[in-house]
mmCIF file of C-alpha atoms in Angstrom:
data_model
loop_
_atom_site.group_PDB
_atom_site.id
_atom_site.type_symbol
_atom_site.label_atom_id
_atom_site.label_comp_id
_atom_site.label_asym_id
_atom_site.label_seq_id
_atom_site.Cartn_x
_atom_site.Cartn_y
_atom_site.Cartn_z
ATOM 1 C CA MET A 1223 73.569 -34.564 -33.277
ATOM 2 C CA ALA A 1224 73.016 -31.511 -30.712
ATOM 3 C CA GLU A 1225 75.277 -31.059 -28.588
ATOM 4 C CA SER A 1226 73.999 -32.561 -25.012
ATOM 5 C CA THR A 1227 72.365 -29.405 -22.945
ATOM 6 C CA ILE A 1228 72.744 -32.441 -20.041
ATOM 7 C CA ASN A 1229 75.435 -32.015 -16.891
ATOM 8 C CA PHE A 1230 76.265 -33.063 -14.126
ATOM 9 C CA ASN A 1231 74.986 -31.369 -11.222
ATOM 10 C CA THR A 1232 77.330 -31.612 -8.339
ATOM 11 C CA THR A 1233 80.548 -29.429 -8.031
ATOM 12 C CA PRO A 1234 84.199 -29.679 -10.051
ATOM 13 C CA GLY A 1235 86.363 -32.318 -8.611
ATOM 14 C CA GLN A 1236 83.455 -33.428 -6.582
ATOM 15 C CA THR A 1237 81.893 -36.663 -7.052
ATOM 16 C CA VAL A 1238 78.511 -38.336 -7.557
ATOM 17 C CA ALA A 1239 76.757 -40.183 -5.016
ATOM 18 C CA ARG A 1240 76.202 -43.350 -5.622
ATOM 19 C CA GLU A 1241 72.270 -42.804 -4.298
ATOM 20 C CA LEU A 1242 71.422 -40.919 -7.457
ATOM 21 C CA LEU A 1243 72.027 -43.575 -9.375
ATOM 22 C CA ILE A 1244 68.682 -45.320 -9.292
ATOM 23 C CA ALA A 1245 66.457 -48.298 -11.218
ATOM 24 C CA TYR A 1246 62.771 -47.944 -10.661
ATOM 25 C CA LEU A 1247 60.446 -50.877 -12.105
ATOM 26 C CA ASN A 1248 56.663 -49.026 -12.789
ATOM 27 C CA THR A 1249 54.396 -51.420 -10.563
ATOM 28 C CA GLY A 1250 51.843 -49.392 -11.879
ATOM 29 C CA THR A 1251 49.893 -49.194 -15.326
ATOM 30 C CA HIS A 1252 51.365 -47.902 -18.589
ATOM 31 C CA GLU A 1253 49.104 -44.788 -17.832
ATOM 32 C CA GLU A 1254 49.865 -44.360 -15.096
ATOM 33 C CA PRO A 1255 53.176 -46.138 -14.045
ATOM 34 C CA VAL A 1256 53.733 -46.004 -10.358
ATOM 35 C CA TRP A 1257 57.798 -45.516 -9.902
ATOM 36 C CA SER A 1258 59.078 -47.562 -7.400
ATOM 37 C CA PRO A 1259 62.957 -48.416 -6.184
ATOM 38 C CA ILE A 1260 64.645 -51.397 -6.791
ATOM 39 C CA GLY A 1261 67.904 -52.096 -4.570
ATOM 40 C CA LYS A 1262 66.263 -51.969 -1.305
ATOM 41 C CA ARG A 1263 69.067 -53.356 0.904
ATOM 42 C CA VAL A 1264 71.171 -53.852 -2.190
ATOM 43 C CA GLU A 1265 75.044 -52.930 -1.579
ATOM 44 C CA ASP A 1266 77.036 -53.050 -4.590
ATOM 45 C CA SER A 1267 74.993 -52.168 -7.586
ATOM 46 C CA SER A 1268 76.207 -51.676 -12.271
ATOM 47 C CA ALA A 1269 74.617 -51.457 -15.204
ATOM 48 C CA GLU A 1270 77.105 -53.644 -17.184
ATOM 49 C CA TYR A 1271 77.003 -52.132 -21.379
ATOM 50 C CA ASP A 1272 77.615 -54.892 -23.549
ATOM 51 C CA TRP A 1273 78.872 -52.952 -26.654
ATOM 52 C CA GLY A 1274 79.200 -56.328 -28.427
ATOM 53 C CA GLU A 1275 82.282 -55.120 -30.150
ATOM 54 C CA GLU A 1276 84.101 -56.569 -32.736
ATOM 55 C CA THR A 1277 87.925 -56.211 -34.572
ATOM 56 C CA LYS A 1278 88.843 -56.592 -37.611
ATOM 57 C CA GLN A 1279 92.161 -56.957 -38.847
ATOM 58 C CA ASP A 1280 91.063 -56.262 -43.338
ATOM 59 C CA ILE A 1281 93.291 -57.811 -46.218
ATOM 60 C CA LEU A 1282 95.508 -54.144 -46.270
ATOM 61 C CA GLY A 1283 96.591 -54.799 -42.707
ATOM 62 C CA SER A 1284 94.694 -52.426 -40.845
ATOM 63 C CA THR A 1285 92.749 -53.139 -37.857
ATOM 64 C CA TRP A 1286 88.653 -51.895 -37.839
ATOM 65 C CA THR A 1287 87.226 -52.294 -34.979
ATOM 66 C CA THR A 1288 82.299 -52.186 -34.574
ATOM 67 C CA MET A 1289 80.959 -51.900 -32.078
ATOM 68 C CA LYS A 1290 76.492 -52.548 -31.438
ATOM 69 C CA LYS A 1291 74.359 -50.430 -29.082
ATOM 70 C CA PRO A 1292 74.577 -52.000 -26.501
ATOM 71 C CA THR A 1293 72.668 -54.784 -24.128
ATOM 72 C CA ILE A 1294 72.451 -53.602 -20.449
ATOM 73 C CA THR A 1295 72.360 -55.778 -18.034
ATOM 74 C CA GLN A 1296 72.081 -55.323 -13.759
ATOM 75 C CA THR A 1297 72.526 -57.473 -10.758
ATOM 76 C CA PHE A 1298 70.393 -56.454 -7.171
ATOM 77 C CA ASP A 1299 72.239 -59.376 -4.874
ATOM 78 C CA PRO A 1300 71.069 -60.054 -1.939
ATOM 79 C CA CYS A 1301 67.741 -58.583 -2.340
ATOM 80 C CA GLU A 1302 66.365 -59.480 1.428
ATOM 81 C CA LEU A 1303 62.392 -59.156 0.659
ATOM 82 C CA ASP A 1304 61.003 -56.477 2.336
ATOM 83 C CA ALA A 1305 56.551 -55.804 2.605
ATOM 84 C CA GLY A 1306 57.459 -52.686 1.880
ATOM 85 C CA ASP A 1307 59.052 -52.676 -1.428
ATOM 86 C CA GLU A 1308 56.659 -52.248 -3.719
ATOM 87 C CA ALA A 1309 59.240 -53.029 -6.292
ATOM 88 C CA GLN A 1310 59.948 -56.282 -4.397
ATOM 89 C CA LYS A 1311 56.299 -57.171 -4.187
ATOM 90 C CA LYS A 1312 55.373 -57.916 -7.680
ATOM 91 C CA ILE A 1313 58.662 -59.741 -9.244
ATOM 92 C CA TRP A 1314 58.439 -61.777 -6.281
ATOM 93 C CA ASN A 1315 54.560 -62.398 -7.330
ATOM 94 C CA LEU A 1316 55.093 -62.328 -11.154
ATOM 95 C CA ALA A 1317 58.023 -64.523 -9.863
ATOM 96 C CA VAL A 1318 56.686 -67.117 -7.567
ATOM 97 C CA VAL A 1319 53.260 -66.984 -7.110
ATOM 98 C CA GLU A 1320 52.461 -67.113 -10.972
ATOM 99 C CA GLN A 1321 55.358 -67.749 -12.490
ATOM 100 C CA ASP A 1322 54.975 -66.505 -15.321
ATOM 101 C CA ALA A 1323 58.230 -66.292 -17.054
ATOM 102 C CA GLN A 1324 56.825 -63.809 -20.429
ATOM 103 C CA ALA A 1325 55.823 -61.644 -17.641
ATOM 104 C CA LEU A 1326 58.574 -60.681 -16.148
ATOM 105 C CA SER A 1327 59.780 -60.183 -19.758
ATOM 106 C CA ASN A 1328 58.349 -58.054 -20.608
ATOM 107 C CA GLN A 1329 58.696 -54.733 -18.046
ATOM 108 C CA ASP A 1330 58.576 -50.885 -17.504
ATOM 109 C CA MET A 1331 61.894 -50.078 -16.491
ATOM 110 C CA LEU A 1332 62.882 -46.074 -15.628
ATOM 111 C CA ILE A 1333 66.758 -45.720 -14.674
ATOM 112 C CA GLY A 1334 67.087 -42.183 -12.953
ATOM 113 C CA HIS A 1335 70.512 -39.860 -13.268
ATOM 114 C CA TRP A 1336 69.697 -37.442 -10.336
ATOM 115 C CA TYR A 1337 73.135 -36.488 -10.596
ATOM 116 C CA THR A 1338 72.800 -34.293 -13.554
ATOM 117 C CA SER A 1339 69.972 -30.922 -14.221
ATOM 118 C CA ASN A 1340 68.966 -29.309 -17.815
ATOM 119 C CA THR A 1341 70.310 -26.418 -18.816
ATOM 120 C CA GLY A 1342 67.673 -23.945 -20.138
ATOM 121 C CA SER A 1343 64.188 -23.899 -18.692
ATOM 122 C CA VAL A 1344 63.707 -27.928 -18.728
ATOM 123 C CA THR A 1345 62.871 -28.965 -15.017
ATOM 124 C CA GLY A 1346 64.424 -31.965 -14.031
ATOM 125 C CA SER A 1347 66.766 -34.740 -14.018
ATOM 126 C CA PHE A 1348 68.474 -36.931 -16.999
ATOM 127 C CA ALA A 1349 66.199 -40.242 -17.849
ATOM 128 C CA GLU A 1350 65.971 -43.519 -19.576
ATOM 129 C CA ARG A 1351 62.162 -45.139 -19.772
ATOM 130 C CA TYR A 1352 63.240 -49.100 -21.276
ATOM 131 C CA GLU A 1353 59.485 -50.616 -21.825
ATOM 132 C CA SER A 1354 60.551 -54.977 -22.189
ATOM 133 C CA CYS A 1355 62.760 -55.383 -19.725
ATOM 134 C CA MET A 1356 63.719 -59.033 -18.699
ATOM 135 C CA VAL A 1357 63.224 -58.711 -14.490
ATOM 136 C CA LYS A 1358 64.121 -62.044 -13.421
ATOM 137 C CA PRO A 1359 64.919 -63.793 -10.183
ATOM 138 C CA SER A 1360 67.783 -65.608 -9.863
ATOM 139 C CA GLY A 1361 67.601 -67.193 -6.270
ATOM 140 C CA LEU A 1362 65.036 -67.193 -3.541
ATOM 141 C CA GLY A 1363 66.367 -67.938 0.144
ATOM 142 C CA GLY A 1364 69.067 -67.503 2.788
ATOM 143 C CA GLU A 1365 71.604 -68.845 5.292
ATOM 144 C CA GLY A 1366 70.183 -70.278 8.446
ATOM 145 C CA GLY A 1367 69.517 -67.392 10.730
ATOM 146 C CA GLY A 1368 69.338 -64.867 8.721
ATOM 147 C CA ASN A 1369 66.330 -62.884 5.821
ATOM 148 C CA ILE A 1370 65.348 -64.626 2.886
ATOM 149 C CA GLY A 1371 67.355 -63.180 -0.035
ATOM 150 C CA MET A 1372 65.577 -62.511 -3.953
ATOM 151 C CA PRO A 1373 68.439 -61.492 -6.262
ATOM 152 C CA ILE A 1374 67.293 -60.627 -9.082
ATOM 153 C CA ASP A 1375 69.079 -59.579 -12.541
ATOM 154 C CA VAL A 1376 67.862 -57.101 -14.736
ATOM 155 C CA THR A 1377 67.344 -56.544 -18.846
ATOM 156 C CA TYR A 1378 66.648 -53.905 -20.022
ATOM 157 C CA GLY A 1379 65.093 -54.073 -23.607
ATOM 158 C CA GLY A 1380 62.135 -53.069 -26.003
ATOM 159 C CA THR A 1381 62.032 -48.635 -26.875
ATOM 160 C CA ARG A 1382 64.328 -46.447 -24.742
ATOM 161 C CA THR A 1383 62.651 -43.385 -24.672
ATOM 162 C CA ARG A 1384 64.707 -40.407 -23.204
ATOM 163 C CA GLY A 1385 63.068 -37.176 -20.638
ATOM 164 C CA ASN A 1386 63.702 -36.578 -18.081
ATOM 165 C CA VAL A 1387 62.992 -37.384 -13.678
ATOM 166 C CA THR A 1388 60.630 -35.662 -10.985
ATOM 167 C CA LYS A 1389 59.679 -35.983 -7.492
ATOM 168 C CA GLY A 1390 57.348 -33.946 -6.258
ATOM 169 C CA PRO A 1391 56.165 -32.805 -2.483
ATOM 170 C CA ASP A 1392 55.076 -36.630 -1.985
ATOM 171 C CA GLY A 1393 57.498 -38.526 -3.154
ATOM 172 C CA LYS A 1394 56.341 -39.441 -6.386
ATOM 173 C CA ILE A 1395 57.776 -39.962 -8.912
ATOM 174 C CA THR A 1396 57.389 -38.419 -12.366
ATOM 175 C CA PHE A 1397 58.748 -39.190 -15.816
ATOM 176 C CA THR A 1398 58.507 -36.791 -19.079
ATOM 177 C CA GLU A 1399 59.390 -37.807 -22.119
ATOM 178 C CA GLY A 1400 62.247 -35.928 -24.600
ATOM 179 C CA SER A 1401 61.688 -32.963 -22.269
ATOM 180 C CA GLY A 1402 65.653 -31.523 -22.953
ATOM 181 C CA ALA A 1403 67.373 -35.079 -24.297
ATOM 182 C CA GLU A 1404 66.019 -35.126 -27.983
ATOM 183 C CA GLU A 1405 68.441 -36.417 -29.818
#
């Protein structure tokens, strides 16, 4: 496997700002995706990697550990309803209005690693597209006098496609498969 050409685009010794790691929901179509960020008004959210590790000891007394490709989950809580949030509106319609479990289990997601850059002629930051994610609201409501929240749990799944993400002058997010992130 060739060594990665992706680097952090920060100064050595400088930490990376959290807002440079963004999850997007496709609120368009597969052929013409519209990448809408998830996480507006959410203060803390991290992707959790479950590697399914297993440790065994053989009959000779040696210990061996194996892992599988990770199951990646992420929770967005609280995720307060906002009419200007296209991702929330899509999820709310599928969950509350339609109660369409099958559609909620087959959502197109993109993770933009905006803190990275590629070497060479490739532009953009590293990104991962997962074409069959479970996007599950785990509640709806909130404290009296407060705001309505809809916590969302995401399990990234389906085909993982690596590539690059760029942001146009109009703010449109574009994903380009493969360029600079090939295995």
